[in-house]
Short mmCIF file of C-alpha atoms and ligand atoms in Angstrom, two decimals:
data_model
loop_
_atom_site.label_atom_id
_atom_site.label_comp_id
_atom_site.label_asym_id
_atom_site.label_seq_id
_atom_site.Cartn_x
_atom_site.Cartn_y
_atom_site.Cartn_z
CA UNK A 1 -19.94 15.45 7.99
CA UNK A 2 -19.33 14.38 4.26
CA UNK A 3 -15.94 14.46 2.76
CA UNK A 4 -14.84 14.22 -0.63
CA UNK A 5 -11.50 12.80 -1.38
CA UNK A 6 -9.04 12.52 -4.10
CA UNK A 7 -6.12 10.38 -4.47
CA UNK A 8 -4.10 11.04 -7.59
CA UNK A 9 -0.40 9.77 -6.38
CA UNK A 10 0.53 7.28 -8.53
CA UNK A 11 -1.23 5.03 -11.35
CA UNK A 12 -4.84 4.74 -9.27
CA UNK A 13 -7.36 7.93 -9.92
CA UNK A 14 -9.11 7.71 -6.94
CA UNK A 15 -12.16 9.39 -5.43
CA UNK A 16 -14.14 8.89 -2.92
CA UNK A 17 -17.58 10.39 -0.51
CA UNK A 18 -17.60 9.23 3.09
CA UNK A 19 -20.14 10.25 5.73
CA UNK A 20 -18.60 10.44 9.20
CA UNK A 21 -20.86 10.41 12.31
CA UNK A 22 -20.11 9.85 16.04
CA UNK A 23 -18.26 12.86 18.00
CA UNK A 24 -15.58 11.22 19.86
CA UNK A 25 -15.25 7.66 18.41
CA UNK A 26 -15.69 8.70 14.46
CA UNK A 27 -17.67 6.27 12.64
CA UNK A 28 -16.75 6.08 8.88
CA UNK A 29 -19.74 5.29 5.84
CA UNK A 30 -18.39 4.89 2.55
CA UNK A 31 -20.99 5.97 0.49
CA UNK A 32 -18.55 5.70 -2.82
CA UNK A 33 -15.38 4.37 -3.64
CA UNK A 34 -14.86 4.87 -7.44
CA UNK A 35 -11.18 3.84 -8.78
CA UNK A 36 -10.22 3.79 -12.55
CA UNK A 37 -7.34 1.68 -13.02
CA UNK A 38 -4.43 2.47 -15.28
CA UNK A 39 -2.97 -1.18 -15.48
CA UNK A 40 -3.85 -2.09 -18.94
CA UNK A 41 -1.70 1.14 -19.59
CA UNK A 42 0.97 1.00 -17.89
CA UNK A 43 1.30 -2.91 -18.37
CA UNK A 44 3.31 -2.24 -22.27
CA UNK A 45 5.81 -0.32 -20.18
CA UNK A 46 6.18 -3.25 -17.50
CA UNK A 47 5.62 -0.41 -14.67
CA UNK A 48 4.12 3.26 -14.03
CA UNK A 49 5.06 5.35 -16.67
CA UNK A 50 4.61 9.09 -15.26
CA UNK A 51 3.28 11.03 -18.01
CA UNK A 52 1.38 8.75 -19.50
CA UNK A 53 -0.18 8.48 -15.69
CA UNK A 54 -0.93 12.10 -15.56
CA UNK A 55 -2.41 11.82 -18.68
CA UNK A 56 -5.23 9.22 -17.41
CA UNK A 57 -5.49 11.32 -13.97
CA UNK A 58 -6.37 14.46 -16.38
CA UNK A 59 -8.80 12.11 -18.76
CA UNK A 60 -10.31 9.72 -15.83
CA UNK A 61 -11.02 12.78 -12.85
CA UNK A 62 -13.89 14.91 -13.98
CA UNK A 63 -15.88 11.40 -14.87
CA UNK A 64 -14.74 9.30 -11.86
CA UNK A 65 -16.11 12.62 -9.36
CA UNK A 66 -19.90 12.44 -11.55
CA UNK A 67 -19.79 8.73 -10.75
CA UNK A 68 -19.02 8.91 -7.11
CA UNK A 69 -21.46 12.21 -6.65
CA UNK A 70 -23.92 10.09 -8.36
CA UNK A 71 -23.23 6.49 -6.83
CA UNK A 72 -23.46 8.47 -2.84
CA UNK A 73 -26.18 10.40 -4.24
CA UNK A 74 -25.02 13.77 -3.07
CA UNK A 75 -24.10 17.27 -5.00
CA UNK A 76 -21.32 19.08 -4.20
CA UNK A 77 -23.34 21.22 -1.77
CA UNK A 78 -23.49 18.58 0.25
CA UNK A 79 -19.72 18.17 1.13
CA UNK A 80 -18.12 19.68 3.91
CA UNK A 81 -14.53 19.10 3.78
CA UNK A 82 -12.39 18.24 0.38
CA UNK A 83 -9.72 16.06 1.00
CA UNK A 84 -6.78 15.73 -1.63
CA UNK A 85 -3.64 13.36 -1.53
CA UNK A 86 -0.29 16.16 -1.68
CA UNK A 87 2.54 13.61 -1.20
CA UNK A 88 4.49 11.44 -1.29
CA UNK A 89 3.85 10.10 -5.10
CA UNK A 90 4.93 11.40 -8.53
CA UNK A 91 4.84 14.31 -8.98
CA UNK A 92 3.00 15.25 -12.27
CA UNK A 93 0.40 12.89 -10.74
CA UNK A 94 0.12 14.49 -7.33
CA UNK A 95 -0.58 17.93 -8.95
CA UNK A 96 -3.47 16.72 -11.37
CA UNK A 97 -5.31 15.87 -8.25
CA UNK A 98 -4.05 19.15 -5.86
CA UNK A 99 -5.05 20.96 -8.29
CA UNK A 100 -8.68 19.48 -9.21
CA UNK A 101 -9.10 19.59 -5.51
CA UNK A 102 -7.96 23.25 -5.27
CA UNK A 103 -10.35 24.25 -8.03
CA UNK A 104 -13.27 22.59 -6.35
CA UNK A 105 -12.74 23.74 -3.19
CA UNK A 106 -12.76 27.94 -4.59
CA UNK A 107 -15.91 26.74 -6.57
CA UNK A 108 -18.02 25.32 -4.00
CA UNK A 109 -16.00 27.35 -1.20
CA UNK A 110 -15.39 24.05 0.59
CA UNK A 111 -12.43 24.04 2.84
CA UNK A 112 -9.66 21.67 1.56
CA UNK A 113 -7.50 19.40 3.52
CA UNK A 114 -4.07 18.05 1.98
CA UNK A 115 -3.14 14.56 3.17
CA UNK A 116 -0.07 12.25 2.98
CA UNK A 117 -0.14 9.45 1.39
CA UNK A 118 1.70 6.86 3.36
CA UNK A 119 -0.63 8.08 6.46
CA UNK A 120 -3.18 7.43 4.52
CA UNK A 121 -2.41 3.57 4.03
CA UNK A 122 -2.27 3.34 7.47
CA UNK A 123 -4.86 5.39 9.18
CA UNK A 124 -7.60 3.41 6.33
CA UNK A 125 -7.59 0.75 9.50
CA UNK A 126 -9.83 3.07 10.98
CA UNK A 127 -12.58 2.04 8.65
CA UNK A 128 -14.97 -0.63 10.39
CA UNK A 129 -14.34 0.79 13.43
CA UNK A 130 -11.40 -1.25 14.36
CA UNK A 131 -9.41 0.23 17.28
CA UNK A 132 -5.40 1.28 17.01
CA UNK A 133 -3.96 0.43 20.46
CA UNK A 134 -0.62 2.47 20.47
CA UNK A 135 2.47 2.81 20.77
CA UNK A 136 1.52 1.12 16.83
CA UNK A 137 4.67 -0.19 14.49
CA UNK A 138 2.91 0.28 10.57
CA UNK A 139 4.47 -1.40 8.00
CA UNK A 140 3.80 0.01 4.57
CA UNK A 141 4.35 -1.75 1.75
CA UNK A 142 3.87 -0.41 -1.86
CA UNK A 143 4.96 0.43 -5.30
CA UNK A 144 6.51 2.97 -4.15
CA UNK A 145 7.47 2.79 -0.66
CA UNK A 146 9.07 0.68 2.01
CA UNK A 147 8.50 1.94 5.61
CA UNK A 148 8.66 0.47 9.42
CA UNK A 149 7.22 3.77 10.73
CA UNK A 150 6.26 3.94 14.98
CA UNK A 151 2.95 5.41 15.23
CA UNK A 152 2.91 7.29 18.88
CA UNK A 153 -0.58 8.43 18.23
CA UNK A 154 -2.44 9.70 15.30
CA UNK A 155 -0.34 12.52 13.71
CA UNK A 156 2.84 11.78 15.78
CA UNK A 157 5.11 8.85 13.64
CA UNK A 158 8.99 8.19 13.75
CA UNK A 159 10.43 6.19 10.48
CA UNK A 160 12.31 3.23 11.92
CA UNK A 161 13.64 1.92 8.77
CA UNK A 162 13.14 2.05 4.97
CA UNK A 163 14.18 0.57 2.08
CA UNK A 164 17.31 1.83 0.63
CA UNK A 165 16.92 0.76 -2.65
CA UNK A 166 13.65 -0.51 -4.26
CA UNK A 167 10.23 -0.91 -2.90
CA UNK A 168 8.91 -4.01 -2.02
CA UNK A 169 5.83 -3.72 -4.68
CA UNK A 170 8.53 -2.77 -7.04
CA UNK A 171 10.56 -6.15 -6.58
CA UNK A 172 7.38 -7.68 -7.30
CA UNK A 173 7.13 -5.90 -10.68
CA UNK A 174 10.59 -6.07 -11.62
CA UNK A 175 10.69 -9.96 -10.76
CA UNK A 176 7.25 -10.92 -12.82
CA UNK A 177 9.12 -8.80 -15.62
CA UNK A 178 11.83 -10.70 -15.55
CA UNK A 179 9.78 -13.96 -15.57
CA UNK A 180 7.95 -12.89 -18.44
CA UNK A 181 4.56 -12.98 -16.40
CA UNK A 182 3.00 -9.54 -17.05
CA UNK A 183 2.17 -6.21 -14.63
CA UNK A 184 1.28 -5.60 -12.03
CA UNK A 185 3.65 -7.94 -10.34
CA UNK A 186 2.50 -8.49 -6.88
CA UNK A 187 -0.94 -10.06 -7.63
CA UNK A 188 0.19 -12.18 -10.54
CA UNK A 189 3.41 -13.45 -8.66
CA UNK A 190 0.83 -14.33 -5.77
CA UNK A 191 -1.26 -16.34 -7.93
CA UNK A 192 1.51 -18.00 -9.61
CA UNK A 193 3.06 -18.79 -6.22
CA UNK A 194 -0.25 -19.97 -4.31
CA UNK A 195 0.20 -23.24 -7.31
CA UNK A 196 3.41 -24.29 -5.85
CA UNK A 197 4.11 -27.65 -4.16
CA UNK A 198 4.64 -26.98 -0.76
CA UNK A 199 8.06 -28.37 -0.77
CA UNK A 200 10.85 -26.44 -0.39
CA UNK A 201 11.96 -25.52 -4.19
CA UNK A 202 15.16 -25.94 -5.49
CA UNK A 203 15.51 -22.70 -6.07
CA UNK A 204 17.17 -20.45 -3.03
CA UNK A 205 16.90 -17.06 -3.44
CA UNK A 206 18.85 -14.48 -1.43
CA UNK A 207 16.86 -12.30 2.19
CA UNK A 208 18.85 -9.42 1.66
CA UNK A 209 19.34 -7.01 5.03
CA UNK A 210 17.45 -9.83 7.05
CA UNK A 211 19.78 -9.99 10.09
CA UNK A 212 20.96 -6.05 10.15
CA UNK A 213 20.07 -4.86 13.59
CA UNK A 214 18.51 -1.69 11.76
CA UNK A 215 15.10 -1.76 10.82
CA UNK A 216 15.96 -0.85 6.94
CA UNK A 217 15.23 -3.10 3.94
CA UNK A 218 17.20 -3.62 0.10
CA UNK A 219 15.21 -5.09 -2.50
CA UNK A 220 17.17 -4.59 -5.32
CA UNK A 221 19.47 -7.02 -5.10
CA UNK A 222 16.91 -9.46 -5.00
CA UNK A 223 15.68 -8.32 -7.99
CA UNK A 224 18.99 -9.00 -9.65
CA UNK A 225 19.33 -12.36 -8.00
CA UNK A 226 16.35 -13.34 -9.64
CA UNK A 227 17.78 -12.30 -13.37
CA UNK A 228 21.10 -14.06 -12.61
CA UNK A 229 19.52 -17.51 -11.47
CA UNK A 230 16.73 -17.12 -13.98
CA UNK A 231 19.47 -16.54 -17.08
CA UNK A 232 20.75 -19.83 -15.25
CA UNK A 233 18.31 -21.99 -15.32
CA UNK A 234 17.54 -21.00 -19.03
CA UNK A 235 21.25 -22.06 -19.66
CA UNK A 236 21.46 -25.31 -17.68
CA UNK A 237 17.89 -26.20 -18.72
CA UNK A 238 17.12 -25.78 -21.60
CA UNK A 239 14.09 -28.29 -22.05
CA UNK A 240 12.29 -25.88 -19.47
CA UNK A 241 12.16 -23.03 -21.93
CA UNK A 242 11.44 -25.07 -25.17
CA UNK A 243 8.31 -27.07 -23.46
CA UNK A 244 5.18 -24.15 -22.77
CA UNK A 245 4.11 -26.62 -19.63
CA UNK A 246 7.50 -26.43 -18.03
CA UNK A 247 8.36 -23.01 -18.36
CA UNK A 248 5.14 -22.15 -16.43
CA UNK A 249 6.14 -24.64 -13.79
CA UNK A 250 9.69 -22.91 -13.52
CA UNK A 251 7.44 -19.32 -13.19
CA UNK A 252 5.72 -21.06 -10.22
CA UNK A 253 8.61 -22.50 -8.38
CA UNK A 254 10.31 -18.57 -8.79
CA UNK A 255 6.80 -16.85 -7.79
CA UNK A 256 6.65 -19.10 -4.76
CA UNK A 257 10.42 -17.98 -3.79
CA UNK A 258 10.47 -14.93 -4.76
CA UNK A 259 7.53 -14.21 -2.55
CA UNK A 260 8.68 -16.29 0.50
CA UNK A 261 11.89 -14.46 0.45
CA UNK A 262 10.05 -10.81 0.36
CA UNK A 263 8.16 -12.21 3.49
CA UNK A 264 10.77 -13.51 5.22
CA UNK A 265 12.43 -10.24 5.57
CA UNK A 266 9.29 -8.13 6.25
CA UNK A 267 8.10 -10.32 8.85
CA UNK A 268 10.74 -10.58 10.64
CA UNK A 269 12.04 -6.59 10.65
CA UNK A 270 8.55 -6.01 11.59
CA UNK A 271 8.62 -8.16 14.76
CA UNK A 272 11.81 -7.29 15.71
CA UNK A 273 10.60 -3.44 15.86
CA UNK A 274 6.97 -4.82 17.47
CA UNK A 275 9.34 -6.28 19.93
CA UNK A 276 12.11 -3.64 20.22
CA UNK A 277 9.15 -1.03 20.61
CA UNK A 278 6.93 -2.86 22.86
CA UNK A 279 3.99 -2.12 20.17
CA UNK A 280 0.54 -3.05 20.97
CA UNK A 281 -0.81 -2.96 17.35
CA UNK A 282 0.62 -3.73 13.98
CA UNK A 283 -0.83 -2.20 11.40
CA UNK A 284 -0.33 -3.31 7.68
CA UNK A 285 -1.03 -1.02 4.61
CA UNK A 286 0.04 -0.54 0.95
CA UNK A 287 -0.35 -2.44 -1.84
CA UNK A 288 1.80 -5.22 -0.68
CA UNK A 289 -0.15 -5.83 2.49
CA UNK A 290 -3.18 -7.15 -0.27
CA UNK A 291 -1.11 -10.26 -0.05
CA UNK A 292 -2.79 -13.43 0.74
CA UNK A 293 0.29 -15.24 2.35
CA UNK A 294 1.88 -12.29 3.86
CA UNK A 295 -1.49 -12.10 5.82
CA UNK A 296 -1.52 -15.34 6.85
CA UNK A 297 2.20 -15.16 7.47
CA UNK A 298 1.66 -12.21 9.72
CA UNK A 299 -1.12 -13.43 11.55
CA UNK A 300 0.56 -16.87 12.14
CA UNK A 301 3.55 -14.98 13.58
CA UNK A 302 1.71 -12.78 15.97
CA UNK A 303 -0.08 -15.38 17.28
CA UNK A 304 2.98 -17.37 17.98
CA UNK A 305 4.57 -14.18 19.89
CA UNK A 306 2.45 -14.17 23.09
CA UNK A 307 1.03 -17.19 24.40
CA UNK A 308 -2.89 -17.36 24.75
CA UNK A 309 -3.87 -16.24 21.39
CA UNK A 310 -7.24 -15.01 21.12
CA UNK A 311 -8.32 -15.27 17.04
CA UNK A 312 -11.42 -13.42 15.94
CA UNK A 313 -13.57 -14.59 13.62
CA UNK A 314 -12.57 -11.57 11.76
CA UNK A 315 -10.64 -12.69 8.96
CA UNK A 316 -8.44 -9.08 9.19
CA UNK A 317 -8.09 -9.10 12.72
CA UNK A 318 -5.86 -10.81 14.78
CA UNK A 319 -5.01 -10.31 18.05
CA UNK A 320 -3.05 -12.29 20.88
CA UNK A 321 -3.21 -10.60 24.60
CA UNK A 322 -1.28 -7.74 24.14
CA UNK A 323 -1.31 -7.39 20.20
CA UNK A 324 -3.13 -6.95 17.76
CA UNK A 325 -3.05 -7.04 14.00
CA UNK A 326 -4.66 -5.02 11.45
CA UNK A 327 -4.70 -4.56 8.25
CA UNK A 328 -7.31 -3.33 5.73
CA UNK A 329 -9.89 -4.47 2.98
CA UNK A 330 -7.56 -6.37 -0.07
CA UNK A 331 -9.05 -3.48 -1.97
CA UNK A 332 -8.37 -0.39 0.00
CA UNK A 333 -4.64 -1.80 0.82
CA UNK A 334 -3.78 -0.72 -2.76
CA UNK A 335 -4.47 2.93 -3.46
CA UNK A 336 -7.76 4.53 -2.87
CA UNK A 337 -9.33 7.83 -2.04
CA UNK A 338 -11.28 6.09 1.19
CA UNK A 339 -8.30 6.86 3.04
CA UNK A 340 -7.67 9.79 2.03
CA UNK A 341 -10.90 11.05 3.36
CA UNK A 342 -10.16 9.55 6.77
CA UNK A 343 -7.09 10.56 7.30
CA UNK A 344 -8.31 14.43 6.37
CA UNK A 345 -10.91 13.60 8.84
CA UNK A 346 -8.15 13.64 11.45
CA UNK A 347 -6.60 16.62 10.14
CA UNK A 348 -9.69 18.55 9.73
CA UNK A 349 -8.11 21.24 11.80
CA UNK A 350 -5.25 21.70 8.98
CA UNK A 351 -7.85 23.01 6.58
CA UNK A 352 -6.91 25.42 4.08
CA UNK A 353 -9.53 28.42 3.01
CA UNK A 354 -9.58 30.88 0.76
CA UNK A 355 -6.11 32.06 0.09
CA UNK A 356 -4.42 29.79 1.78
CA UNK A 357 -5.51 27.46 -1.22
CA UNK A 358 -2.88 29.11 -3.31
CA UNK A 359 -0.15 28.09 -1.48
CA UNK A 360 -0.77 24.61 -1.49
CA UNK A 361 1.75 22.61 -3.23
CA UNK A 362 2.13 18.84 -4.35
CA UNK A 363 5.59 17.62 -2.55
CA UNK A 364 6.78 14.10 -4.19
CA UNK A 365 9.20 13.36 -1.24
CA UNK A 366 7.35 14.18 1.35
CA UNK A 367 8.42 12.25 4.38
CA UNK A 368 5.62 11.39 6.78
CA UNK A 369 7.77 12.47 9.82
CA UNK A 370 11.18 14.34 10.05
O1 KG4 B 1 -0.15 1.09 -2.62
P1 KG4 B 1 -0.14 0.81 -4.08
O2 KG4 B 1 -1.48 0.58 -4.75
O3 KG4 B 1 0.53 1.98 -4.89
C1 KG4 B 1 1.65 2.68 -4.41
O4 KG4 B 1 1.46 3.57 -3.53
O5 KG4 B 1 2.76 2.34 -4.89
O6 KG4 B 1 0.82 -0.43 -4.33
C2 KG4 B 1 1.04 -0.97 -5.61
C3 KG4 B 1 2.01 -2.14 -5.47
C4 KG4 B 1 2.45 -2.73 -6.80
O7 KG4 B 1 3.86 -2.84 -6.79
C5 KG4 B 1 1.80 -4.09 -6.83
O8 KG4 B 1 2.56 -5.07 -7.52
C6 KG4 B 1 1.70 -4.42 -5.34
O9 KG4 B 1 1.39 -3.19 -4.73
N1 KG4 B 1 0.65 -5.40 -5.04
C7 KG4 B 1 0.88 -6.61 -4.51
C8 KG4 B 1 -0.37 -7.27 -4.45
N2 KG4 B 1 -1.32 -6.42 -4.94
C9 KG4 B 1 -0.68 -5.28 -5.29
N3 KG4 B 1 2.04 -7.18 -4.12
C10 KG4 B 1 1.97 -8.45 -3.65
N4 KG4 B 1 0.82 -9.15 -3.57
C11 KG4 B 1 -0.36 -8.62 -3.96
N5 KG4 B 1 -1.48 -9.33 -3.88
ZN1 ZN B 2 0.07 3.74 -2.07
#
């Protein structure tokens, strides 16, 4: 079966054509992947700036379907199931896409399958035919969202914890903002950091939440940590901010800490629930997750867990006796429509004909369980 997805959440217009074949173990061709980025406009604003998204969605959707139609070399008669991203995102994004998708679906009379987003970050490990051994713990990490989520089995997901404040893709922004290095965050903080000495910097940032016995996360006070001891430095050293070469060096030691710090705590919240859950598979997703070190974090620490690691040759996949570690492409962790049009795959029993269509609504909050 062919899908067509659409994934319109947040600053990514996404779409995507996937072939599925294989009855009871689905395998998953991506036969295009086409995703027009918004950063160059979102980057004057320091972070997504809603209506300004919406605006690209509207502008980038109608092109960014020819190209995919054209790059899988398909028509719309081909496709058997529409897939469309319905939450959780913002909202004047979310209903560009639901309603593109609604529109093509009455067109081509092409049943129409909403999807959640956050399920969608995790249930993309399906691509490459990698293998989800549950009870799962999924961490996903984004812009927007912060979530230790159990994953029973496909469709049936508890939220263990969350971040009460800010994501951890949003620290990430807010911190390179402060440090004057430019948006998106995440990548450029990463790059920054990966030029750091190893040696413990003299700069000691806080790991806010790390020892709760919940499973929830804060980022915003680490955001403001970094302003405080940033204004600091400036005062106590000055020659760093009048000399170009040492400013960037005081950039890297921050990147390098301000990354470590955001690991810290996600690594270890994550093992305590792998632990506390006896879960044979961690699964990694979100924007975050594209993280070099966090990977090689992760896959150090899961290795370390049980004794007799077993390490694939795989560079994703990682997996000791009894776990296992997964975690997508670097380009389909941040938003995409490929997932979209698995996880519809899934739910291709929830689709929507006809008038059904009508009452399908984007939902900004919605929670992937209750
Ligand atoms: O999943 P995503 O594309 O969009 C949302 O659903 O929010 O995640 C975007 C977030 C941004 O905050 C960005 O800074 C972060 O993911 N990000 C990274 C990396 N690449 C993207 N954070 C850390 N390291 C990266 N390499
Ligand atoms: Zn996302």
């Amino acid at each position: 079966m062919k899908i067509l997805a659409i994934e319109t959440s947040c600053d990514d217009t996404g779409v995507a054509i996937l072939d599925i074949k294989g009855a009871k173990t689905p395998v998953f061709s991506v036969l295009s992947n086409v995703i027009a980025s918004q950063i160059e406009v979102h980057k004057q604003y320091g972070g997504v700036y809603p209506f300004a998204a919406k605006r690209e969605h509207e502008k980038n959707l109608a092109p960014a379907l020819k190209t995919a139609l054209s790059r899988a070399k398909v028509s719309l008669k081909d496709i058997d199931l529409i897939a469309v991203t319905n939450g959780p995102g913002l909202e004047p994004c979310l209903w560009v896409g639901v309603n593109f998708a609604k529109d093509l679906a009455k067109k081509w009379n092409v049943p129409l399958v909403p999807v959640n987003h956050i399920e969608s970050h995790i249930l993309v490990n399906y691509l490459e035919n990698k293998k989800i051994n549950f009870p799962a713990v999924a961490l996903v990490v984004s812009g927007g969202h912060t979530q230790l989520i159990l994953v029973k089995k496909i469709g049936s997901y508890e939220i263990l914890g969350e971040t009460r404040d800010d994501a951890a893709g949003e620290c990430f922004d807010k911190a390179a903002k402060i440090l004057g290095l430019g948006y998106p965050g995440g990548p450029i903080i990463s790059q920054h950091a990966k030029k750091a000495d190893r040696n413990p910097t003299s700069i000691q940032l806080p790991r806010p939440m790390m020892h709760t016995k919940d499973y929830d996360f804060s980022f915003s006070g680490l955001k403001t940590a970094v302003l405080y001891a940033w204004e600091k430095e400036k005062k106590e050293n000055n020659e760093f901010f009048v000399v170009r070469q040492k400013t960037h060096q005081m950039q890297i030691a921050f990147a390098a800490e301000i990354q470590q710090a955001i690991i810290d705590v996600l690594l270890k919240k994550t093992i305590k629930a792998t632990k506390d859950y006896k879960a044979k598979t961690i699964i990694l997703g979100g924007g975050v997750s594209a993280n070099a070190e966090l990977r090689r974090q992760f896959k150090k620490a899961v290795s370390k867990i049980y004794e007799a690691p077993c390490t694939h040759d795989r560079s994703d996949e990682v997996s000791s006796k009894k776990i296992k570690l997964l975690f997508p492409p670097a380009n389909l962790s941040t938003d995409n429509a490929v997932m979209t049009a698995i996880t519809a795959y899934f739910h291709r029993n929830k689709k929507l004909v006809k008038s059904d269509l009508t009452k399908l609504k984007a939902n900004a909050n919605s929670r992937i369980s209750k």
